[in-house]
Coordinates of N, CA and C and ligand atoms in Angstrom, one line a residue:
M152 N 19.2 75.3 -1.5 CA 18.0 74.7 -0.6 C 17.2 74.4 0.9
T153 N 16.3 74.9 1.2 CA 16.4 74.1 2.4 C 15.8 72.8 3.1
N154 N 16.6 72.5 4.3 CA 16.0 71.1 4.4 C 15.7 70.9 6.1
P155 N 14.8 71.3 6.0 CA 14.0 70.8 7.8 C 14.6 70.2 8.7
A156 N 15.2 69.0 8.4 CA 15.7 67.8 9.8 C 17.3 68.5 9.0
I157 N 18.0 68.8 8.7 CA 19.5 69.3 8.9 C 18.7 71.5 9.3
D158 N 18.6 71.7 9.5 CA 18.1 73.3 10.2 C 17.0 72.9 12.1
L159 N 16.8 71.6 12.1 CA 16.7 71.6 13.6 C 18.1 70.6 13.2
L160 N 18.8 70.2 13.4 CA 20.1 70.4 13.2 C 20.9 70.5 14.2
L161 N 21.1 72.1 13.5 CA 22.3 72.5 13.1 C 21.4 74.4 13.8
T162 N 20.5 74.0 14.3 CA 19.8 75.5 15.4 C 19.0 75.0 16.9
R163 N 19.2 73.7 17.3 CA 18.5 73.2 18.3 C 19.5 73.9 19.6
R164 N 18.6 74.0 20.4 CA 19.4 74.3 21.9 C 18.6 73.8 22.6
S165 N 18.8 73.4 24.1 CA 18.3 72.8 24.6 C 17.4 74.6 25.5
V166 N 15.8 74.0 26.2 CA 15.6 74.6 27.1 C 15.7 74.8 28.5
S167 N 15.7 75.6 29.3 CA 16.3 74.9 30.7 C 15.5 74.7 31.4
A168 N 15.8 73.4 32.1 CA 14.0 72.6 33.1 C 13.7 73.8 33.8
N169 N 14.0 75.9 33.9 CA 12.7 76.1 34.5 C 12.3 77.0 33.8
S170 N 13.3 76.6 32.5 CA 11.7 77.5 31.5 C 10.7 77.0 31.0
L171 N 10.1 76.4 31.0 CA 9.3 74.6 30.7 C 7.9 75.0 31.6
T172 N 7.5 75.0 30.8 CA 5.7 75.0 31.9 C 4.7 74.0 31.0
D173 N 3.3 74.4 30.6 CA 2.6 73.9 30.6 C 2.2 74.9 28.9
P174 N 1.8 74.0 27.6 CA 0.8 72.4 28.2 C 2.2 72.0 27.6
G175 N 2.4 70.9 28.2 CA 3.1 69.7 27.8 C 2.0 69.0 26.3
P176 N 3.4 68.4 25.4 CA 2.4 67.5 24.2 C 1.2 66.3 24.7
T177 N 0.9 66.0 23.3 CA -0.4 65.3 23.9 C -0.2 63.6 23.6
A178 N -0.8 63.2 23.4 CA -0.9 61.5 24.2 C 0.2 61.7 22.6
A179 N -0.3 61.4 21.6 CA -0.8 61.4 19.8 C 0.9 62.0 19.8
E180 N 1.0 62.9 20.2 CA 3.5 64.0 20.1 C 3.8 63.0 20.7
L181 N 3.6 62.6 22.2 CA 4.3 61.3 22.7 C 4.9 60.6 22.3
E182 N 3.6 59.9 22.2 CA 3.6 58.6 21.3 C 5.1 58.6 19.8
M183 N 4.9 59.7 18.8 CA 5.9 59.9 18.3 C 7.1 60.0 18.6
M184 N 7.3 61.3 20.1 CA 8.4 61.4 20.8 C 9.7 60.2 21.4
L185 N 8.1 59.2 21.6 CA 8.4 57.3 21.9 C 9.2 56.6 21.3
R186 N 8.2 56.7 19.7 CA 8.3 55.8 18.7 C 9.6 56.4 17.9
S187 N 10.2 57.8 18.3 CA 11.2 58.7 18.3 C 13.0 57.8 18.7
A188 N 13.0 58.4 19.6 CA 13.3 57.4 20.4 C 14.0 56.1 20.4
T189 N 12.9 54.7 19.4 CA 13.3 53.6 20.2 C 13.6 53.0 18.2
R190 N 14.5 54.6 17.4 CA 14.6 54.7 16.4 C 16.9 54.6 16.6
V191 N 16.6 54.8 17.0 CA 18.1 55.0 17.8 C 18.5 52.8 16.6
P192 N 20.2 53.6 16.4 CA 21.6 52.9 16.4 C 21.5 51.3 18.0
D193 N 20.9 50.5 17.3 CA 20.9 48.7 19.1 C 21.8 47.7 18.4
H194 N 22.5 48.5 18.4 CA 23.5 46.9 18.3 C 23.3 45.5 17.9
K195 N 23.4 44.4 17.7 CA 22.4 42.8 18.2 C 21.0 43.5 18.4
K196 N 20.0 44.1 18.1 CA 18.7 44.8 18.0 C 17.4 43.9 19.8
L197 N 19.1 44.4 21.3 CA 18.4 44.4 22.3 C 17.9 44.6 23.3
V198 N 17.9 46.0 22.7 CA 16.4 47.4 22.9 C 17.3 47.7 24.4
P199 N 18.1 48.3 24.1 CA 19.0 48.6 25.9 C 18.7 50.2 26.2
W200 N 17.5 49.9 26.7 CA 17.2 50.7 26.3 C 15.2 50.3 27.0
R201 N 14.4 51.6 28.6 CA 13.3 51.8 28.4 C 12.8 53.2 29.1
F202 N 12.0 53.2 29.0 CA 11.6 54.7 29.8 C 10.4 55.0 30.6
L203 N 10.4 55.8 32.0 CA 9.5 56.2 32.5 C 8.7 56.8 32.5
L204 N 7.4 58.3 32.3 CA 7.1 58.5 31.9 C 6.9 59.3 33.9
F205 N 7.1 61.1 33.1 CA 6.1 60.5 34.9 C 4.8 62.8 34.7
Q206 N 4.1 61.8 34.7 CA 2.6 63.6 34.0 C 2.1 63.8 34.8
G207 N 1.0 65.1 35.4 CA 0.5 65.3 36.0 C 1.4 64.9 38.0
E208 N 0.2 63.9 38.2 CA 0.6 64.1 39.7 C 1.4 62.6 40.1
A209 N 1.8 62.6 39.3 CA 3.1 61.4 39.8 C 4.3 62.7 40.2
R210 N 4.5 63.4 39.7 CA 5.4 64.4 39.2 C 5.6 65.1 41.3
A211 N 4.9 65.6 41.7 CA 4.6 65.8 43.2 C 4.9 64.8 43.3
A212 N 3.7 63.5 43.6 CA 4.5 61.7 44.0 C 5.2 61.7 44.2
F213 N 6.7 61.5 43.1 CA 7.9 61.5 42.9 C 9.0 62.2 43.3
G214 N 8.4 63.3 43.6 CA 9.2 64.6 44.4 C 9.3 64.7 45.4
K215 N 8.8 64.7 46.7 CA 8.4 63.2 48.2 C 9.1 62.7 48.4
I216 N 9.5 61.6 47.1 CA 10.4 60.5 47.1 C 12.1 61.6 46.8
L217 N 12.2 62.0 46.2 CA 13.0 62.8 45.7 C 13.9 64.1 46.9
A218 N 12.5 64.1 47.6 CA 13.1 64.9 48.8 C 13.6 64.1 50.7
A219 N 13.1 62.8 50.5 CA 12.9 61.7 51.2 C 14.2 61.8 51.1
T220 N 15.0 60.6 50.4 CA 16.0 60.6 49.6 C 15.9 61.7 49.6
C221 N 16.2 62.6 49.5 CA 17.6 63.5 49.6 C 17.8 63.5 51.2
R222 N 16.3 63.9 51.5 CA 17.4 63.8 53.5 C 18.0 63.0 53.7
A223 N 17.7 62.0 53.0 CA 18.3 60.4 53.5 C 20.0 60.4 53.2
E224 N 20.1 60.7 52.6 CA 21.4 60.7 51.3 C 22.6 62.6 51.1
E225 N 22.0 63.6 51.8 CA 22.8 63.8 51.7 C 23.0 64.6 53.7
K226 N 24.2 66.0 53.1 CA 23.3 65.3 55.3 C 23.1 66.8 55.4
D227 N 22.2 67.5 56.0 CA 21.9 68.1 56.4 C 21.2 69.4 55.5
P228 N 20.3 68.5 54.9 CA 20.3 69.2 54.0 C 18.9 70.6 53.3
G229 N 18.2 71.4 54.8 CA 18.0 72.1 54.9 C 16.2 71.8 54.6
A230 N 15.7 73.8 54.3 CA 14.0 73.3 54.0 C 13.9 73.8 52.6
F231 N 14.6 74.7 52.8 CA 14.6 75.1 51.3 C 15.5 74.4 50.6
R232 N 16.1 73.7 49.9 CA 16.6 72.5 49.5 C 14.8 71.6 49.5
L233 N 15.1 70.6 50.1 CA 14.2 70.0 50.6 C 12.9 70.3 49.9
E234 N 12.6 71.9 49.5 CA 11.6 71.9 49.2 C 11.7 71.5 47.7
N235 N 12.7 72.7 47.5 CA 13.5 72.4 46.4 C 13.2 70.8 45.3
E236 N 13.6 70.1 46.5 CA 13.5 68.4 45.7 C 11.5 68.3 46.5
E237 N 11.7 68.0 46.2 CA 9.8 68.8 46.3 C 9.3 68.6 45.0
K238 N 9.4 70.1 43.9 CA 9.0 70.6 43.5 C 9.0 69.8 41.8
R239 N 11.2 69.2 42.5 CA 11.4 69.0 40.9 C 11.3 68.7 39.6
F240 N 10.4 67.6 39.6 CA 10.1 67.0 37.7 C 8.2 67.7 38.1
L241 N 8.9 69.1 38.8 CA 6.9 69.7 38.3 C 7.3 70.6 37.7
R242 N 8.8 70.8 37.6 CA 9.4 72.5 36.6 C 8.9 72.2 35.0
A243 N 8.8 70.2 35.1 CA 7.6 70.3 33.1 C 6.5 69.7 33.7
P244 N 5.3 69.4 32.5 CA 4.5 68.8 33.6 C 4.7 67.2 32.0
L245 N 6.1 67.3 31.2 CA 7.1 65.7 31.5 C 8.3 65.3 31.5
V246 N 8.1 64.7 32.0 CA 9.1 64.3 32.2 C 10.3 62.9 32.2
I247 N 10.8 62.3 31.9 CA 11.5 60.9 31.1 C 12.7 61.2 31.3
A248 N 12.2 59.6 32.2 CA 13.1 58.9 32.3 C 14.1 57.8 32.1
V249 N 14.8 58.7 31.1 CA 15.9 56.5 29.7 C 16.3 55.8 31.4
I250 N 16.6 55.5 31.1 CA 16.6 53.9 31.8 C 17.6 52.5 30.9
S251 N 19.2 53.6 31.0 CA 20.2 52.0 30.3 C 20.1 50.8 31.2
R252 N 19.7 50.4 30.2 CA 20.0 48.4 30.2 C 20.7 47.3 29.2
V253 N 21.5 47.5 30.4 CA 23.2 46.3 29.9 C 22.7 44.9 30.0
V254 N 21.9 43.9 28.4 CA 22.4 43.2 28.6 C 23.6 42.2 28.3
K255 N 23.8 41.6 28.6 CA 25.6 41.0 28.5 C 25.4 40.1 26.8
N256 N 25.8 40.3 26.0 CA 26.2 39.8 24.9 C 26.6 40.1 24.3
P257 N 28.5 38.6 23.9 CA 29.3 38.6 22.8 C 29.2 40.2 22.7
G258 N 28.3 40.0 20.9 CA 28.7 40.5 19.7 C 28.1 41.9 19.9
A259 N 27.8 42.6 21.5 CA 27.4 43.5 20.9 C 28.3 43.8 23.0
P260 N 29.2 44.6 23.3 CA 29.5 45.8 24.3 C 28.9 46.5 24.8
D261 N 28.5 46.7 26.7 CA 28.0 47.6 27.5 C 28.4 48.7 26.7
W262 N 29.1 49.7 27.0 CA 29.4 51.1 26.1 C 29.0 50.8 24.6
E263 N 28.6 49.9 24.1 CA 27.6 50.2 23.2 C 26.3 50.3 23.1
Q264 N 25.8 49.8 24.3 CA 24.5 49.4 24.4 C 24.5 50.8 25.1
I265 N 24.8 51.7 25.6 CA 25.0 53.1 27.1 C 24.7 54.1 25.8
L266 N 25.8 53.0 24.6 CA 26.0 55.0 23.9 C 24.4 54.9 22.5
S267 N 24.0 53.8 23.1 CA 22.6 54.0 22.8 C 21.4 54.3 22.3
A268 N 21.9 53.1 24.6 CA 20.6 55.0 25.0 C 20.7 56.2 25.6
G269 N 21.7 56.8 24.9 CA 22.8 58.2 24.5 C 21.3 58.8 23.7
A270 N 22.0 58.0 22.7 CA 20.9 58.4 21.2 C 19.0 57.9 21.6
A271 N 19.0 57.7 22.3 CA 17.5 57.4 22.9 C 17.4 58.6 23.2
C272 N 18.6 59.6 24.7 CA 17.6 60.6 25.0 C 17.8 62.0 23.7
Q273 N 18.4 61.7 23.1 CA 19.0 62.9 22.0 C 18.2 63.2 21.0
N274 N 16.9 61.4 20.6 CA 16.5 61.2 19.8 C 15.2 61.7 20.7
L275 N 14.3 61.9 21.5 CA 13.3 62.9 22.3 C 13.3 64.0 22.5
I276 N 14.5 64.6 22.6 CA 14.5 65.7 22.7 C 15.0 66.5 21.4
L277 N 15.1 65.9 20.0 CA 15.0 66.6 18.6 C 13.6 65.5 18.2
A278 N 12.9 65.1 18.7 CA 11.8 64.8 18.5 C 10.3 65.6 19.6
A279 N 11.1 66.0 20.2 CA 10.4 67.5 21.2 C 10.5 68.1 20.7
T280 N 11.6 69.7 20.1 CA 12.2 69.8 19.3 C 11.5 70.4 17.8
A281 N 11.4 69.5 17.0 CA 10.6 68.8 16.0 C 9.1 69.7 15.7
L282 N 8.4 68.9 17.7 CA 7.3 69.4 17.4 C 6.9 70.4 18.2
G283 N 7.8 71.0 18.8 CA 8.2 72.3 19.0 C 7.6 72.5 20.3
Y284 N 7.9 72.0 20.9 CA 8.5 71.6 23.2 C 10.0 72.4 22.7
G285 N 10.0 72.6 24.2 CA 11.7 72.5 24.7 C 11.4 71.6 25.1
A286 N 12.6 71.2 25.8 CA 14.0 70.2 25.9 C 14.6 70.2 26.6
Q287 N 14.6 69.4 27.9 CA 16.2 69.1 28.1 C 16.7 67.8 29.3
W288 N 17.6 67.3 28.7 CA 18.6 66.6 29.2 C 19.5 66.5 30.2
I289 N 18.1 66.2 31.4 CA 20.1 65.9 33.0 C 19.9 64.8 33.8
T290 N 20.8 65.3 34.8 CA 20.9 64.0 35.1 C 20.9 64.1 37.1
E291 N 21.7 65.5 37.2 CA 21.8 65.5 38.5 C 21.9 65.6 39.3
W292 N 21.9 64.7 41.2 CA 22.2 64.5 41.5 C 21.4 62.9 41.7
C293 N 20.3 63.0 40.7 CA 19.2 61.9 41.2 C 19.1 61.4 40.4
G294 N 19.8 60.9 38.6 CA 20.2 60.6 38.5 C 21.9 59.7 38.4
Y295 N 22.1 59.7 39.6 CA 23.2 58.8 40.5 C 22.5 57.8 41.6
S296 N 21.5 58.4 42.3 CA 21.6 58.2 44.0 C 20.6 56.8 44.2
E297 N 21.5 56.6 45.1 CA 21.6 54.9 45.3 C 20.2 54.8 45.6
G298 N 19.0 55.4 46.4 CA 17.5 56.1 46.3 C 16.4 56.0 45.8
V299 N 16.7 57.2 44.5 CA 16.9 57.5 43.9 C 16.4 56.3 42.9
R300 N 17.9 55.0 41.9 CA 17.6 54.2 41.5 C 16.4 53.4 42.0
R301 N 16.7 53.2 43.7 CA 15.5 51.9 44.2 C 13.8 52.8 44.0
A302 N 13.7 53.4 44.5 CA 12.4 54.6 44.3 C 11.9 54.0 42.8
L303 N 12.6 54.6 41.6 CA 12.2 53.8 40.4 C 12.8 52.4 40.2
G304 N 13.5 51.6 40.6 CA 13.3 50.1 40.8 C 13.7 50.6 39.8
L305 N 15.1 50.1 39.6 CA 15.4 49.6 38.7 C 16.2 48.3 39.1
A306 N 16.6 47.5 37.8 CA 17.9 46.8 38.4 C 19.7 46.8 38.1
E307 N 19.9 45.7 39.2 CA 21.7 45.1 39.0 C 21.5 46.2 37.3
N308 N 21.4 45.8 36.9 CA 22.1 45.7 34.9 C 21.6 47.3 34.2
E309 N 20.4 47.9 35.0 CA 19.8 48.9 34.8 C 20.7 50.5 35.5
R310 N 20.9 51.8 34.4 CA 21.3 53.1 35.6 C 20.2 54.0 34.5
V311 N 20.2 55.2 35.2 CA 19.1 56.0 34.5 C 20.6 57.1 33.5
A312 N 19.8 56.5 31.6 CA 20.8 57.7 31.5 C 20.7 59.2 31.3
G313 N 19.5 59.7 31.3 CA 19.3 61.1 31.9 C 17.8 60.3 32.7
F314 N 17.5 62.4 32.3 CA 15.4 62.7 32.6 C 15.7 63.9 31.4
V315 N 14.8 64.0 30.9 CA 14.7 64.8 29.3 C 13.2 65.5 30.0
Y316 N 13.7 66.9 30.3 CA 12.1 66.9 30.3 C 12.3 67.9 28.9
I317 N 10.1 67.7 28.9 CA 10.1 68.1 28.2 C 8.9 69.9 28.6
G318 N 8.6 70.6 27.6 CA 7.1 71.7 27.8 C 7.6 72.4 26.6
T319 N 6.6 72.9 26.4 CA 6.5 74.5 26.4 C 7.4 75.8 26.5
A320 N 8.1 75.8 26.2 CA 9.5 76.6 26.1 C 8.3 78.0 26.4
K321 N 8.9 78.6 28.0 CA 9.1 80.6 28.1 C 9.9 81.3 27.8
E322 N 10.4 80.7 28.0 CA 11.9 81.4 27.3 C 12.6 80.3 26.5
R323 N 13.1 81.5 25.5 CA 13.9 80.1 24.5 C 15.8 81.5 24.6
P324 N 17.1 80.2 25.3 CA 18.1 80.6 24.6 C 18.1 81.4 23.9
D325 N 19.6 82.4 24.6 CA 19.8 82.7 22.8 C 21.6 81.7 22.3
D326 N 21.9 81.7 21.6 CA 22.1 80.1 20.0 C 23.4 81.0 21.9
R327 N 24.7 79.6 21.0 CA 25.9 79.0 22.1 C 26.6 78.8 21.5
E328 N 28.0 79.6 21.4 CA 29.4 79.7 20.5 C 28.8 77.4 20.5
R329 N 29.5 77.0 19.1 CA 30.5 75.8 19.0 C 30.9 75.5 19.1
P330 N 31.5 74.3 19.4 CA 33.7 73.9 18.9 C 33.4 74.3 16.8
K331 N 35.2 75.5 17.2 CA 35.2 75.2 15.6 C 35.4 73.7 14.7
L332 N 34.5 73.8 14.3 CA 35.4 72.4 13.3 C 36.7 72.1 13.2
T333 N 37.5 73.0 13.3 CA 39.1 73.1 13.2 C 39.6 72.1 14.8
D334 N 38.9 72.9 15.5 CA 39.3 71.7 16.9 C 39.1 70.9 16.7
I335 N 38.5 70.3 16.5 CA 38.2 68.5 16.6 C 37.8 67.4 15.3
V336 N 38.9 68.2 14.2 CA 38.6 67.6 12.5 C 39.7 68.1 12.4
A337 N 39.7 66.0 11.5 CA 40.8 66.5 11.4 C 41.3 64.8 10.4
P338 N 41.3 65.5 9.4 CA 42.4 64.0 8.3 C 42.8 63.1 9.2
W339 N 42.3 61.3 8.9 CA 43.1 60.3 9.4 C 44.3 60.8 8.6
R340 N 45.9 60.4 9.5 CA 46.8 60.0 8.9 C 48.2 59.1 9.2
P341 N 48.2 58.0 8.5 CA 49.6 57.1 8.9 C 50.6 57.4 9.7
Ligands
FMN475 C1 24.3 62.9 29.5 C2 24.0 64.8 30.6 C3 23.9 65.3 31.7 C4 23.7 66.4 31.6 N1 22.6 66.7 33.0 C5 23.0 67.5 33.1 C6 22.7 68.8 34.1 O1 22.6 68.1 35.6 N2 22.7 70.4 33.8 C7 22.5 71.2 33.1 O2 22.3 71.8 33.9 N3 22.8 70.5 32.4 C8 22.7 68.8 31.9 N4 23.4 68.1 31.2 C9 23.6 70.1 29.7 C10 21.9 69.8 28.8 O3 21.7 69.1 28.7 C11 22.5 70.9 27.9 O4 23.1 69.7 26.8 C12 23.2 72.0 28.2 O5 21.6 72.5 29.1 C13 23.6 73.7 26.2 O6 22.1 73.4 26.5 P1 22.3 72.7 24.6 O7 21.6 71.1 24.4 O8 21.7 74.0 23.4 O9 24.4 72.9 23.8 C14 24.0 67.2 30.5 C15 24.2 66.5 28.9 C16 24.2 66.1 29.2 C17 24.5 65.2 27.6

């Protein structure tokens, strides 16, 4: 018996941001992806994530900010590096910054809220893959930069969980080896 959901889980592979191109998802598809992302487990229903969308001209505009931030934060980045920063978000038609947002709550420790943001990233990727797109969850330097945090308007309790790049795959990667279950699964014994 085939099960499409299990097939998706057992065959999903990330497609490198460099291998993504137009067209990106339609507005209706994007909404499906975002709604999928909001279906993740969320202890105490705190909604500990939000999403910033980069499409069209916003990607080049943010690239200018990335280049300026890189120049401010890195020692002597060089023209080639700065040119690449300008083009960073142009690698895919859609980039979604998934923002982890930790709300102080005695019933849901920070750790659980951060895990929920990770699950939101993964649901985005799964939904994108299910709709036939390629997707990759990356952080790179900009996921950890103070200047980029400021440019994104993140509050003190927020941080980048990932930038999820989504687009049409120019090429699909070969499968890669996965860990053997026997190495990582064991029955608990007292
Ligand atoms: C939180 C997180 C951050 C990541 N950041 C990067 C990154 O900056 N650059 C990168 O090449 N891969 C990064 N990856 C790995 C890719 O998302 C992906 O797992 C990798 O390309 C392997 O493909 P696979 O998902 O098919 O196993 C990151 C993964 C996670 C979970």
